[in-house]
């Protein structure tokens, strides 16, 4: 398949970040699997979004376990807020063509 144009790469990279807010890890995973061979920028940003979503999933699991001692609710709320805030910041940066790195994401997919 032909490589994506710069505008298409920015659009799909942005959708990987926004899709993470709406559909958790599914959207960045699908975008990464479909477009990883067609553009370096979209591949890097989709991997970054996927790593962020995996990190958030771990945070939600920890929060769910700690809900027994009442701190879990606070952790879940903080993870949810971080998901929205950093997801929007990443989508804006990707739309401008700037590579975005989440500040505390685990880099599991390389």
mmCIF file with all atom_site columns, C-alpha atoms in Angstrom, residues 9-32 41-42 45-50 52-53 56 60 80 82-96 100 102:
data_model
loop_
_atom_site.group_PDB
_atom_site.id
_atom_site.type_symbol
_atom_site.label_atom_id
_atom_site.label_alt_id
_atom_site.label_comp_id
_atom_site.label_asym_id
_atom_site.label_entity_id
_atom_site.label_seq_id
_atom_site.pdbx_PDB_ins_code
_atom_site.Cartn_x
_atom_site.Cartn_y
_atom_site.Cartn_z
_atom_site.occupancy
_atom_site.B_iso_or_equiv
_atom_site.pdbx_formal_charge
_atom_site.auth_seq_id
_atom_site.auth_comp_id
_atom_site.auth_asym_id
_atom_site.auth_atom_id
_atom_site.pdbx_PDB_model_num
ATOM 1  C CA . UNK A 1 9   ? -0.449  10.781 9.065  1.00 0.00 ? 9   UNK A CA 1
ATOM 2  C CA . UNK A 1 10  ? -1.282  13.729 11.318 1.00 0.00 ? 10  UNK A CA 1
ATOM 3  C CA . UNK A 1 11  ? -4.994  12.884 11.146 1.00 0.00 ? 11  UNK A CA 1
ATOM 4  C CA . UNK A 1 12  ? -4.523  9.195  12.025 1.00 0.00 ? 12  UNK A CA 1
ATOM 5  C CA . UNK A 1 13  ? -2.037  10.047 14.785 1.00 0.00 ? 13  UNK A CA 1
ATOM 6  C CA . UNK A 1 14  ? -4.558  12.486 16.249 1.00 0.00 ? 14  UNK A CA 1
ATOM 7  C CA . UNK A 1 15  ? -7.311  9.860  16.008 1.00 0.00 ? 15  UNK A CA 1
ATOM 8  C CA . UNK A 1 16  ? -5.097  7.357  17.833 1.00 0.00 ? 16  UNK A CA 1
ATOM 9  C CA . UNK A 1 17  ? -4.891  9.737  20.799 1.00 0.00 ? 17  UNK A CA 1
ATOM 10 C CA . UNK A 1 18  ? -8.560  10.798 20.720 1.00 0.00 ? 18  UNK A CA 1
ATOM 11 C CA . UNK A 1 19  ? -9.641  7.208  20.139 1.00 0.00 ? 19  UNK A CA 1
ATOM 12 C CA . UNK A 1 20  ? -7.787  6.250  23.290 1.00 0.00 ? 20  UNK A CA 1
ATOM 13 C CA . UNK A 1 21  ? -10.000 8.620  25.285 1.00 0.00 ? 21  UNK A CA 1
ATOM 14 C CA . UNK A 1 22  ? -13.148 7.145  23.775 1.00 0.00 ? 22  UNK A CA 1
ATOM 15 C CA . UNK A 1 23  ? -12.301 3.462  23.215 1.00 0.00 ? 23  UNK A CA 1
ATOM 16 C CA . UNK A 1 24  ? -9.331  2.786  25.540 1.00 0.00 ? 24  UNK A CA 1
ATOM 17 C CA . UNK A 1 25  ? -6.551  0.731  23.959 1.00 0.00 ? 25  UNK A CA 1
ATOM 18 C CA . UNK A 1 26  ? -8.631  -0.580 21.023 1.00 0.00 ? 26  UNK A CA 1
ATOM 19 C CA . UNK A 1 27  ? -8.388  2.518  18.800 1.00 0.00 ? 27  UNK A CA 1
ATOM 20 C CA . UNK A 1 28  ? -4.608  3.032  19.060 1.00 0.00 ? 28  UNK A CA 1
ATOM 21 C CA . UNK A 1 29  ? -4.047  -0.709 18.618 1.00 0.00 ? 29  UNK A CA 1
ATOM 22 C CA . UNK A 1 30  ? -6.118  -0.865 15.436 1.00 0.00 ? 30  UNK A CA 1
ATOM 23 C CA . UNK A 1 31  ? -4.512  2.291  14.015 1.00 0.00 ? 31  UNK A CA 1
ATOM 24 C CA . UNK A 1 32  ? -1.033  1.000  14.811 1.00 0.00 ? 32  UNK A CA 1
ATOM 25 C CA . UNK A 1 41  ? 4.861   9.469  12.377 1.00 0.00 ? 41  UNK A CA 1
ATOM 26 C CA . UNK A 1 42  ? 1.543   7.646  12.651 1.00 0.00 ? 42  UNK A CA 1
ATOM 27 C CA . UNK A 1 45  ? 2.211   8.188  17.775 1.00 0.00 ? 45  UNK A CA 1
ATOM 28 C CA . UNK A 1 46  ? -0.078  5.147  17.689 1.00 0.00 ? 46  UNK A CA 1
ATOM 29 C CA . UNK A 1 47  ? 2.509   3.193  19.717 1.00 0.00 ? 47  UNK A CA 1
ATOM 30 C CA . UNK A 1 48  ? 2.798   6.081  22.152 1.00 0.00 ? 48  UNK A CA 1
ATOM 31 C CA . UNK A 1 49  ? -0.998  6.211  22.531 1.00 0.00 ? 49  UNK A CA 1
ATOM 32 C CA . UNK A 1 50  ? -1.143  2.430  22.963 1.00 0.00 ? 50  UNK A CA 1
ATOM 33 C CA . UNK A 1 52  ? -0.366  5.300  27.416 1.00 0.00 ? 52  UNK A CA 1
ATOM 34 C CA . UNK A 1 53  ? -3.587  3.302  27.342 1.00 0.00 ? 53  UNK A CA 1
ATOM 35 C CA . UNK A 1 56  ? -3.915  3.762  32.257 1.00 0.00 ? 56  UNK A CA 1
ATOM 36 C CA . UNK A 1 60  ? -7.457  1.435  36.724 1.00 0.00 ? 60  UNK A CA 1
ATOM 37 C CA . UNK A 1 80  ? -9.531  9.248  34.367 1.00 0.00 ? 80  UNK A CA 1
ATOM 38 C CA . UNK A 1 82  ? -5.072  12.220 33.298 1.00 0.00 ? 82  UNK A CA 1
ATOM 39 C CA . UNK A 1 83  ? -6.534  10.199 30.433 1.00 0.00 ? 83  UNK A CA 1
ATOM 40 C CA . UNK A 1 84  ? -8.603  13.117 29.213 1.00 0.00 ? 84  UNK A CA 1
ATOM 41 C CA . UNK A 1 85  ? -6.091  15.928 29.808 1.00 0.00 ? 85  UNK A CA 1
ATOM 42 C CA . UNK A 1 86  ? -3.032  14.218 28.338 1.00 0.00 ? 86  UNK A CA 1
ATOM 43 C CA . UNK A 1 87  ? -5.069  12.643 25.534 1.00 0.00 ? 87  UNK A CA 1
ATOM 44 C CA . UNK A 1 88  ? -6.266  16.071 24.405 1.00 0.00 ? 88  UNK A CA 1
ATOM 45 C CA . UNK A 1 89  ? -2.763  17.544 24.660 1.00 0.00 ? 89  UNK A CA 1
ATOM 46 C CA . UNK A 1 90  ? -1.394  14.650 22.603 1.00 0.00 ? 90  UNK A CA 1
ATOM 47 C CA . UNK A 1 91  ? -4.125  14.970 19.967 1.00 0.00 ? 91  UNK A CA 1
ATOM 48 C CA . UNK A 1 92  ? -3.449  18.697 19.564 1.00 0.00 ? 92  UNK A CA 1
ATOM 49 C CA . UNK A 1 93  ? 0.298   18.092 19.231 1.00 0.00 ? 93  UNK A CA 1
ATOM 50 C CA . UNK A 1 94  ? -0.218  15.252 16.728 1.00 0.00 ? 94  UNK A CA 1
ATOM 51 C CA . UNK A 1 95  ? -2.562  17.401 14.654 1.00 0.00 ? 95  UNK A CA 1
ATOM 52 C CA . UNK A 1 96  ? 0.217   20.008 14.428 1.00 0.00 ? 96  UNK A CA 1
ATOM 53 C CA . UNK A 1 100 ? 4.093   13.864 21.709 1.00 0.00 ? 100 UNK A CA 1
ATOM 54 C CA . UNK A 1 102 ? 3.240   11.133 27.555 1.00 0.00 ? 102 UNK A CA 1
#
